[in-house]
CSV table of C-alpha atoms and ligand atoms in Angstrom, one decimal:
chain,number,residue,atom,x,y,z
M,1,ASP,CA,93.1,129.6,19.1
M,2,LYS,CA,89.5,130.6,19.7
M,3,PHE,CA,86.9,129.1,17.4
M,4,ARG,CA,85.6,132.3,15.8
M,5,VAL,CA,81.9,132.0,14.7
M,6,LEU,CA,80.4,135.0,13.1
M,7,VAL,CA,76.1,135.5,13.6
M,8,CYS,CA,74.6,137.6,10.7
M,9,GLY,CA,72.0,139.7,11.8
M,10,GLY,CA,71.4,142.4,13.6
M,11,GLY,CA,67.6,141.3,15.6
M,12,ASN,CA,66.5,139.5,18.9
M,13,GLY,CA,67.8,136.1,17.7
M,14,ALA,CA,70.9,137.7,16.8
M,15,HIS,CA,71.6,139.2,20.3
M,16,VAL,CA,70.4,135.9,22.3
M,17,MET,CA,72.8,134.1,20.1
M,18,ALA,CA,76.2,136.4,19.8
M,19,GLY,CA,75.9,136.2,23.3
M,20,LEU,CA,75.5,132.8,24.2
M,21,ALA,CA,78.6,132.2,21.4
M,22,ALA,CA,81.2,135.5,23.0
M,23,ALA,CA,79.9,134.6,26.9
M,24,LYS,CA,82.1,130.3,25.9
M,25,PRO,CA,85.9,131.4,26.7
M,26,ASP,CA,87.2,129.6,23.5
M,27,ILE,CA,84.7,131.0,21.1
M,28,GLU,CA,85.1,134.8,19.4
M,29,ALA,CA,82.0,135.6,18.5
M,30,ARG,CA,82.1,138.1,16.0
M,31,VAL,CA,78.1,140.1,14.0
M,32,LEU,CA,78.2,140.8,10.8
M,33,THR,CA,74.7,142.7,10.4
M,34,LEU,CA,73.5,145.2,7.4
M,35,PHE,CA,70.8,146.4,8.7
M,36,ALA,CA,69.5,150.3,8.3
M,37,ASP,CA,72.8,152.2,11.2
M,38,GLU,CA,72.3,148.5,13.6
M,39,ALA,CA,76.9,147.5,13.8
M,40,ASP,CA,77.1,151.4,14.9
M,41,ARG,CA,74.4,151.4,17.2
M,42,TRP,CA,75.9,147.9,18.5
M,43,SER,CA,79.9,148.8,18.1
M,44,GLU,CA,78.8,152.1,20.0
M,45,SER,CA,76.9,150.3,23.1
M,46,LEU,CA,80.2,147.4,23.4
M,47,LYS,CA,82.3,150.2,24.1
M,48,THR,CA,80.8,150.8,27.4
M,49,ASN,CA,78.6,147.2,27.9
M,50,ASP,CA,79.8,144.2,27.5
M,51,LEU,CA,76.1,142.1,26.5
M,52,THR,CA,73.5,140.9,28.7
M,53,ILE,CA,71.2,138.4,28.0
M,54,LEU,CA,68.3,137.6,30.9
M,55,VAL,CA,67.4,134.6,30.7
M,56,LYS,CA,63.9,133.7,32.6
M,57,GLY,CA,63.5,131.3,35.2
M,58,SER,CA,61.0,128.7,35.0
M,59,ASP,CA,58.7,127.7,37.6
M,60,GLY,CA,59.3,131.1,39.9
M,61,GLN,CA,62.5,130.9,39.8
M,62,PRO,CA,65.0,133.6,39.6
M,63,ASP,CA,65.9,135.1,36.4
M,64,THR,CA,69.7,134.8,35.7
M,65,ALA,CA,71.9,137.3,34.0
M,66,ILE,CA,75.4,136.4,31.9
M,67,LYS,CA,76.9,138.8,30.3
M,68,ALA,CA,79.8,138.5,26.8
M,69,LYS,CA,81.1,140.5,24.5
M,70,PRO,CA,81.5,140.0,21.0
M,71,SER,CA,84.3,141.2,19.6
M,72,ILE,CA,83.5,142.6,16.3
M,73,VAL,CA,80.1,144.5,15.7
M,74,SER,CA,80.1,145.5,11.7
M,75,LYS,CA,78.5,146.2,8.5
M,76,LYS,CA,81.9,145.6,6.4
M,77,PRO,CA,82.1,141.3,5.5
M,78,GLU,CA,85.2,142.2,4.6
M,79,GLU,CA,86.1,143.8,8.4
M,80,VAL,CA,84.4,139.4,9.9
M,81,VAL,CA,83.9,136.8,7.8
M,82,PRO,CA,87.1,136.0,7.2
M,83,GLY,CA,88.3,132.8,9.8
M,84,CYS,CA,84.9,132.2,10.1
M,85,LYS,CA,84.7,128.6,10.5
M,86,MET,CA,80.9,128.7,11.0
M,87,ILE,CA,78.4,131.3,10.1
M,88,ILE,CA,75.2,131.3,11.8
M,89,PHE,CA,71.8,133.4,10.5
M,90,VAL,CA,70.2,134.0,12.0
M,91,VAL,CA,67.0,136.5,10.3
M,92,PRO,CA,63.8,137.1,8.5
M,93,ALA,CA,64.4,134.5,5.6
M,94,PHE,CA,63.5,137.9,3.6
M,95,ALA,CA,67.3,139.1,4.1
M,96,HIS,CA,69.2,135.5,3.8
M,97,ASN,CA,70.0,136.4,0.1
M,98,GLN,CA,71.4,140.3,1.3
M,99,TYR,CA,73.6,138.1,3.5
M,100,LEU,CA,74.7,134.9,1.6
M,101,ASP,CA,75.6,138.1,-1.7
M,102,ALA,CA,77.9,139.9,0.8
M,103,ILE,CA,79.4,137.3,1.9
M,104,LYS,CA,79.7,135.1,-0.9
M,105,PRO,CA,84.1,136.7,-1.9
M,106,TYR,CA,84.8,136.0,1.7
M,107,VAL,CA,83.7,133.0,2.7
M,108,ASP,CA,86.1,130.4,3.8
M,109,PRO,CA,85.8,127.4,1.8
M,110,LYS,CA,85.8,124.8,5.0
M,111,CYS,CA,83.3,126.9,6.9
M,112,ILE,CA,79.6,126.0,8.7
M,113,ILE,CA,77.3,127.4,7.1
M,114,LEU,CA,74.0,127.3,9.5
M,115,GLY,CA,69.9,129.2,9.0
M,116,VAL,CA,68.2,129.3,12.6
M,117,PRO,CA,65.5,129.1,11.8
M,118,GLY,CA,66.2,127.8,8.2
M,119,PRO,CA,63.7,125.9,6.2
M,120,SER,CA,64.9,125.4,3.2
M,121,PHE,CA,68.2,128.2,3.6
M,122,ASP,CA,69.7,125.0,1.8
M,123,TYR,CA,68.6,126.5,-2.0
M,124,ALA,CA,69.5,129.8,-1.1
M,125,VAL,CA,73.5,129.2,-0.2
M,126,ARG,CA,73.6,126.5,-2.7
M,127,GLY,CA,72.0,129.2,-5.1
M,128,ILE,CA,73.8,131.9,-4.3
M,129,LEU,CA,77.4,130.9,-2.3
M,130,GLY,CA,77.8,127.4,-5.8
M,131,ASP,CA,80.9,125.8,-5.1
M,132,LYS,CA,81.8,127.8,-2.6
M,133,SER,CA,80.4,126.1,0.6
M,134,ASP,CA,78.6,122.2,0.5
M,135,ASN,CA,78.2,122.5,4.2
M,136,VAL,CA,74.6,123.5,5.7
M,137,LEU,CA,73.3,123.1,9.2
M,138,ILE,CA,69.2,123.7,9.2
M,139,PHE,CA,67.2,124.2,11.7
M,140,GLU,CA,63.3,124.3,12.4
M,141,THR,CA,62.6,127.4,14.5
M,142,LEU,CA,64.9,129.8,16.8
M,143,PRO,CA,65.3,127.9,19.7
M,144,TRP,CA,64.2,130.5,21.6
M,145,ALA,CA,61.2,133.4,22.0
M,146,CYS,CA,63.7,135.8,22.6
M,147,ARG,CA,63.1,140.3,22.9
M,148,ILE,CA,65.8,143.0,22.3
M,149,LYS,CA,64.9,144.8,25.9
M,150,GLU,CA,67.8,147.7,24.2
M,151,TYR,CA,70.0,148.1,21.1
M,152,GLY,CA,73.1,146.4,21.8
M,153,LYS,CA,73.4,145.9,25.6
M,154,GLU,CA,70.3,143.6,26.4
M,155,VAL,CA,68.2,141.2,25.3
M,156,GLU,CA,66.0,138.5,27.0
M,157,ILE,CA,64.9,134.7,26.1
M,158,LEU,CA,61.6,134.6,27.3
M,159,GLY,CA,61.1,130.9,26.9
M,160,SER,CA,63.4,128.2,24.6
M,161,LYS,CA,62.6,125.8,23.5
M,162,GLU,CA,63.2,122.2,24.9
M,163,THR,CA,64.2,120.1,21.6
M,164,ILE,CA,64.5,121.8,17.9
M,165,LEU,CA,64.7,119.7,14.5
M,166,GLY,CA,67.4,119.8,12.8
M,167,ALA,CA,69.0,118.3,9.5
M,168,ILE,CA,73.1,118.6,8.2
M,169,GLN,CA,74.5,118.3,5.0
M,170,GLY,CA,77.8,118.3,3.7
M,171,SER,CA,81.1,117.2,4.4
M,172,LEU,CA,82.3,118.6,7.2
M,173,SER,CA,78.6,117.2,8.7
M,174,THR,CA,80.8,115.1,11.5
M,175,ALA,CA,84.0,116.4,11.4
M,176,PRO,CA,86.0,117.9,14.7
M,177,ILE,CA,85.6,121.5,13.1
M,178,GLY,CA,84.8,123.0,16.5
M,179,PRO,CA,86.2,124.1,20.3
M,180,MET,CA,87.6,120.5,21.9
M,181,GLY,CA,87.3,119.0,18.1
M,182,LYS,CA,83.6,119.0,18.5
M,183,THR,CA,81.2,117.9,15.4
M,184,PRO,CA,79.2,121.4,14.0
M,185,VAL,CA,75.7,120.3,15.6
M,186,GLU,CA,77.9,119.5,18.7
M,187,THR,CA,79.5,123.0,19.0
M,188,LEU,CA,76.1,124.8,18.6
M,189,GLN,CA,74.8,122.9,21.1
M,190,TYR,CA,77.8,124.4,23.5
M,191,ILE,CA,77.0,127.1,22.5
M,192,LEU,CA,73.3,126.6,23.7
M,193,GLY,CA,73.6,125.3,26.8
M,194,ALA,CA,70.7,122.5,28.4
M,195,ALA,CA,68.7,123.9,26.2
M,196,PRO,CA,66.6,122.9,23.5
M,197,VAL,CA,68.3,119.9,22.7
M,198,LEU,CA,68.9,119.3,18.9
M,199,HIS,CA,67.8,117.0,17.1
M,200,VAL,CA,69.2,116.4,13.6
M,201,THR,CA,69.3,113.6,11.7
M,202,GLY,CA,67.8,113.2,7.6
M,203,HIS,CA,68.3,115.7,4.4
M,204,PRO,CA,67.8,119.0,4.9
M,205,LEU,CA,64.2,118.8,2.7
M,206,GLY,CA,63.0,116.3,5.7
M,207,ILE,CA,62.8,119.7,8.0
M,208,THR,CA,61.5,122.1,4.6
M,209,LEU,CA,58.7,120.0,4.3
M,210,MET,CA,57.5,120.2,8.2
M,211,ALA,CA,58.1,123.6,8.2
M,212,ALA,CA,55.2,125.1,10.3
M,213,HIS,CA,53.7,127.2,7.9
M,214,THR,CA,51.1,124.7,7.1
M,215,ILE,CA,49.9,125.3,10.0
M,216,HIS,CA,49.8,128.9,9.2
M,217,CYS,CA,48.8,128.7,6.6
M,218,ALA,CA,45.9,126.8,7.2
M,219,ILE,CA,44.6,128.5,9.3
M,220,MET,CA,44.6,132.1,7.9
M,221,TYR,CA,43.2,130.1,4.2
M,222,GLY,CA,40.8,128.5,6.7
M,223,THR,CA,39.5,131.8,8.6
M,224,TRP,CA,39.7,134.4,5.8
M,225,ALA,CA,39.5,132.8,2.5
M,226,ASN,CA,35.6,132.9,2.8
M,227,TRP,CA,34.7,136.2,5.1
M,228,ASP,CA,32.9,138.7,4.0
M,229,GLY,CA,34.9,142.0,4.0
M,230,LYS,CA,32.8,143.2,6.8
M,231,PRO,CA,34.7,143.8,9.4
M,232,LEU,CA,35.2,142.1,12.3
M,233,ASP,CA,34.1,143.5,16.6
M,234,LYS,CA,36.6,141.5,17.9
M,235,VAL,CA,39.4,139.4,17.4
M,236,PRO,CA,39.1,134.9,17.2
M,237,LEU,CA,41.5,132.9,18.0
M,238,PHE,CA,44.2,131.6,15.8
M,239,TYR,CA,44.3,128.4,17.6
M,240,GLN,CA,41.3,127.9,19.9
M,241,GLY,CA,39.2,129.1,16.6
M,242,VAL,CA,39.7,126.8,14.3
M,243,ASP,CA,36.8,124.8,12.9
M,244,GLU,CA,35.6,121.6,11.9
M,245,ALA,CA,36.4,122.1,8.1
M,246,THR,CA,39.8,124.7,9.1
M,247,ALA,CA,41.6,121.7,10.5
M,248,GLN,CA,40.0,119.1,7.5
M,249,LEU,CA,42.6,121.2,5.7
M,250,MET,CA,45.0,121.7,7.3
M,251,SER,CA,45.1,117.6,7.9
M,252,ASP,CA,44.5,117.7,4.5
M,253,LEU,CA,47.3,119.8,3.0
M,254,SER,CA,49.8,117.7,5.4
M,255,ASN,CA,48.7,115.2,3.8
M,256,GLU,CA,50.0,116.2,0.7
M,257,ASN,CA,53.7,116.9,2.2
M,258,LEU,CA,53.3,113.2,3.0
M,259,THR,CA,52.6,112.1,-0.8
M,260,VAL,CA,55.4,115.6,-2.2
M,261,THR,CA,58.0,113.3,0.6
M,262,GLU,CA,56.6,109.9,-0.5
M,263,GLY,CA,56.6,110.3,-4.2
M,264,ILE,CA,60.6,111.7,-3.3
M,265,LYS,CA,61.4,108.4,-1.6
M,266,ARG,CA,60.7,105.7,-3.8
M,267,LYS,CA,62.9,107.6,-6.8
M,268,ARG,CA,65.8,108.1,-4.3
M,269,PRO,CA,65.3,105.7,-1.4
M,270,ASP,CA,68.4,106.6,-0.1
M,271,VAL,CA,67.6,110.4,0.7
M,272,ASP,CA,66.5,110.2,4.3
M,273,LEU,CA,63.0,112.2,4.7
M,274,SER,CA,61.7,109.9,8.4
M,275,GLN,CA,61.8,113.2,9.8
M,276,VAL,CA,58.5,114.1,7.9
M,277,LYS,CA,55.1,113.4,9.8
M,278,HIS,CA,51.8,114.4,9.8
M,279,VAL,CA,51.2,117.4,11.5
M,280,TYR,CA,48.4,115.2,14.3
M,281,ASP,CA,51.3,113.0,14.8
M,282,TRP,CA,54.2,116.0,14.9
M,283,PHE,CA,52.0,117.8,17.8
M,284,MET,CA,51.6,114.6,19.8
M,285,THR,CA,56.1,114.1,19.9
M,286,ARG,CA,56.2,118.0,20.8
M,287,TYR,CA,53.0,119.0,22.9
M,288,THR,CA,52.1,116.3,24.1
M,289,ASN,CA,51.8,116.8,27.6
M,290,ASP,CA,49.8,120.1,26.3
M,291,VAL,CA,46.9,119.5,24.8
M,292,GLN,CA,44.3,118.2,26.7
M,293,ASP,CA,42.4,116.6,24.0
M,294,LYS,CA,43.8,114.4,21.6
M,295,SER,CA,40.7,112.9,19.9
M,296,SER,CA,41.0,115.1,16.5
M,297,LEU,CA,43.6,117.7,14.8
M,298,LYS,CA,40.7,120.1,15.9
M,299,THR,CA,40.8,119.1,19.7
M,300,VAL,CA,44.4,118.5,20.0
M,301,LEU,CA,44.9,122.5,18.0
M,302,GLN,CA,42.4,124.2,21.1
M,303,THR,CA,43.1,122.1,23.9
M,304,ASN,CA,47.0,123.1,23.4
M,305,ASN,CA,47.7,125.3,26.5
M,306,ALA,CA,51.2,126.8,25.0
M,307,TYR,CA,48.2,128.1,22.0
M,308,ALA,CA,46.2,129.5,24.9
M,309,GLY,CA,45.2,132.7,24.3
M,310,LEU,CA,47.4,133.4,20.7
M,311,LYS,CA,44.9,135.7,18.5
M,312,HIS,CA,44.5,136.5,15.0
M,313,ASN,CA,46.7,139.4,13.7
M,314,MET,CA,43.7,141.9,13.2
M,315,LEU,CA,44.0,145.6,12.0
M,316,GLU,CA,41.7,148.1,14.2
M,317,ILE,CA,40.1,150.2,11.2
M,318,GLU,CA,38.3,152.2,14.0
M,319,PRO,CA,37.4,152.1,17.8
M,320,GLY,CA,36.6,148.4,17.6
M,321,LYS,CA,36.4,147.2,13.9
M,322,PHE,CA,39.4,144.7,13.3
M,323,VAL,CA,39.9,143.7,10.0
M,324,PRO,CA,42.4,140.3,8.8
M,325,ASP,CA,46.4,141.4,8.4
M,326,PHE,CA,47.7,139.8,6.0
M,327,THR,CA,50.3,141.2,5.7
M,328,HIS,CA,51.6,139.5,9.4
M,329,ARG,CA,54.7,137.2,8.5
M,330,TYR,CA,51.9,134.4,8.7
M,331,LEU,CA,51.2,134.2,4.9
M,332,SER,CA,54.7,137.4,4.5
M,333,GLU,CA,56.8,134.9,5.7
M,334,ASN,CA,55.0,132.0,4.8
M,335,VAL,CA,54.2,131.6,1.8
M,336,PRO,CA,56.9,132.6,-0.2
M,337,PHE,CA,59.0,130.7,2.1
M,338,GLY,CA,57.0,127.8,2.9
M,339,LEU,CA,53.6,127.0,1.0
M,340,ALA,CA,56.2,128.2,-2.1
M,341,VAL,CA,59.0,126.4,-1.2
M,342,THR,CA,57.1,123.1,-1.0
M,343,ARG,CA,54.8,123.3,-4.0
M,344,GLY,CA,58.4,124.5,-6.3
M,345,VAL,CA,59.4,120.5,-4.5
M,346,ALA,CA,56.3,119.0,-5.4
M,347,GLU,CA,56.6,120.4,-9.6
M,348,VAL,CA,60.2,119.6,-10.2
M,349,ALA,CA,58.9,115.5,-8.7
M,350,GLY,CA,55.9,115.6,-11.1
M,351,ILE,CA,53.2,115.7,-8.2
M,352,GLU,CA,50.0,117.3,-8.0
M,353,THR,CA,49.1,118.8,-5.1
M,354,PRO,CA,45.4,120.5,-4.8
M,355,ILE,CA,44.9,121.7,-2.1
M,356,MET,CA,48.7,123.6,-1.6
M,357,ASP,CA,47.6,125.2,-5.3
M,358,LYS,CA,44.2,126.0,-4.3
M,359,ILE,CA,45.7,128.2,0.1
M,360,LEU,CA,48.5,129.3,-2.5
M,361,LEU,CA,46.8,131.0,-5.3
M,362,TRP,CA,44.4,132.8,-2.7
M,363,ALA,CA,47.2,134.1,-0.5
M,364,GLN,CA,50.1,135.1,-3.9
M,365,GLU,CA,46.3,137.5,-4.0
M,366,LYS,CA,46.3,138.4,-1.1
M,367,LEU,CA,49.5,139.4,-1.0
M,368,GLY,CA,49.4,141.1,-4.5
M,369,LYS,CA,52.0,138.6,-5.9
M,370,GLU,CA,51.8,135.9,-8.7
M,371,PHE,CA,53.7,132.4,-8.2
M,372,LEU,CA,51.8,130.7,-8.7
M,373,VAL,CA,51.0,131.1,-12.7
M,374,ASN,CA,49.2,128.5,-14.8
M,375,GLY,CA,49.7,125.4,-13.0
M,376,LYS,CA,53.8,126.0,-12.4
M,377,MET,CA,56.0,128.3,-10.6
M,378,GLN,CA,57.2,130.6,-12.7
M,379,GLY,CA,55.3,134.2,-12.2
M,380,LYS,CA,57.3,137.1,-12.2
M,381,ASP,CA,57.5,137.3,-8.8
M,382,ILE,CA,59.2,134.0,-8.2
M,383,GLN,CA,62.5,136.1,-7.1
M,384,TYR,CA,60.6,136.7,-4.3
M,385,THR,CA,60.4,133.6,-2.7
M,386,ARG,CA,62.8,130.5,-1.9
M,387,CYS,CA,60.9,128.1,-4.6
M,388,PRO,CA,63.7,126.3,-5.2
M,389,GLN,CA,62.7,127.7,-10.0
M,390,ALA,CA,63.9,131.0,-8.2
M,391,TYR,CA,66.9,129.4,-7.9
M,392,GLY,CA,67.7,127.4,-11.2
M,393,LEU,CA,67.3,124.2,-9.7
M,394,THR,CA,65.0,121.9,-11.1
M,395,THR,CA,65.8,118.8,-11.0
M,396,LEU,CA,66.0,115.8,-8.0
M,397,ASP,CA,69.2,116.1,-8.3
M,398,ASP,CA,69.6,120.4,-7.4
M,399,ILE,CA,66.8,120.7,-4.7
M,400,LEU,CA,69.0,117.5,-3.0
M,401,GLY,CA,71.9,118.3,-3.3
M,402,HIS,CA,73.8,114.7,-5.2
L,501,NAD,P1,63.7,140.7,14.3
L,501,NAD,O1,62.2,140.8,13.8
L,501,NAD,O2,64.5,140.8,15.5
L,501,NAD,O3,64.9,140.3,13.0
L,501,NAD,C1,64.8,141.8,12.2
L,501,NAD,C2,66.4,141.9,12.1
L,501,NAD,O4,66.2,142.3,10.4
L,501,NAD,C3,67.0,143.1,11.8
L,501,NAD,O5,67.4,144.0,13.4
L,501,NAD,C4,67.8,143.6,11.4
L,501,NAD,O6,68.7,142.7,10.9
L,501,NAD,C5,67.2,141.9,10.0
L,501,NAD,N1,66.2,143.2,8.9
L,501,NAD,C6,65.1,143.8,9.5
L,501,NAD,N2,64.5,144.3,8.2
L,501,NAD,C7,65.8,144.2,7.7
L,501,NAD,C8,66.0,144.4,5.9
L,501,NAD,N3,64.3,145.4,5.5
L,501,NAD,N4,66.5,144.4,5.4
L,501,NAD,C9,67.4,144.0,6.0
L,501,NAD,N5,68.1,143.3,7.3
L,501,NAD,C10,66.3,143.7,7.9
L,501,NAD,O7,64.0,138.3,13.7
L,501,NAD,P2,64.2,138.1,15.8
L,501,NAD,O8,62.7,137.9,16.5
L,501,NAD,O9,65.3,137.7,15.5
L,501,NAD,O10,63.7,136.3,14.9
L,501,NAD,C11,64.4,135.7,13.7
L,501,NAD,C12,63.6,134.7,13.4
L,501,NAD,O11,63.2,134.0,14.2
L,501,NAD,C13,62.4,135.2,12.2
L,501,NAD,O12,62.2,134.6,11.3
L,501,NAD,C14,61.3,135.1,13.2
L,501,NAD,O13,59.7,134.2,12.7
L,501,NAD,C15,61.7,133.8,13.9
L,501,NAD,N6,61.0,133.7,14.9
L,501,NAD,C16,60.8,134.7,16.2
L,501,NAD,C17,61.1,134.3,17.2
L,501,NAD,C18,61.1,135.3,19.1
L,501,NAD,O14,61.1,135.2,19.6
L,501,NAD,N7,62.0,135.9,18.5
L,501,NAD,C19,60.2,133.6,17.9
L,501,NAD,C20,60.2,132.1,16.4
L,501,NAD,C21,60.5,132.2,16.0
């Protein structure tokens, strides 16, 4: 019997994950996609084609192609969930709740649920599946930059991360549930291949407190909070354009994450939050070969080759006139599924976060939402966020899953 894996989602990352899993001889890969007519389109394509994953060769090496066939693509959870021992969520965070509701009646309690990317995904799993699953594995980001070239038929991996950070929780963490007795983490590494290398350690909260929203939200606030509303003649650089004040704000925000971390460690010394670092130190481990000037956080952002030329997301309202796009995921995802989450965790831990509050109050207004009201995560739009309060997780034990 093959090891049965379900991929939830129908976008770029879901194509790659389903293809890589299906390419393994001892794995059966299934797909659940609830969105629009994706399941029909993908199924139709599989009748006549394999799914091809093109892997872009690095350093002038030729591209390679992996061909595979997921066994079934469906929008009906009852057709695909039963019997799956590993369910991998590869969708934007706003779609997670919908998929959790859909799979809930059919989930095997001895199944591990992965969020890729998945900072704070464990709150949604616990909030929605409750006792049905205590096994969660989350990662900070997607393993690849990838784009669908033809729906259901061809997807391209433009680049893979070298390493990604993750954390696992639950009774199956080290259980030999996978092919040839592999643990859950070994099974995912087997599916991904050599890169990225998975670094899985500590409590999931460590991943949540280290998520990239700290970088994006600080840059958005630093760049636009004092903007006079006049359209710009050119689109500013996102990372390379940061000034001293924005770099300081990012550092201060990161320090607040560390304060929250320390506060929780004092109350729960047994909880391993060792993945949480200051953002400068994170850059030093992650981009050590890409950064030219390591003298400060500002120079790190300005001279990171991996960020060269990346610009703000702007709308061209008339030819040559640009305004910021506040609907882009740097606010629309990173606030409800990032900043609001850490603010909610801080509230439960009883730690004040003036920098977070300042950025959140500005950003929620730009999004037209109310999350933080009168100093508490109690606004009317809280259910659109993944802050623990949105799932009724209001004690430290609730948050930690103890
Ligand atoms: P994507 O943009 O391909 O996801 C789109 C998919 O999400 C759709 O195909 C559909 O299945 C689902 N979806 C969209 N709207 C929906 C709705 N209203 N209701 C239900 N489902 C809906 O996503 P992706 O590129 O696979 O990325 C997944 C996550 O990884 C995102 O959070 C993204 O920000 C992140 N990420 C992506 C990349 C990349 O290169 N693709 C790189 C780093 C991080």
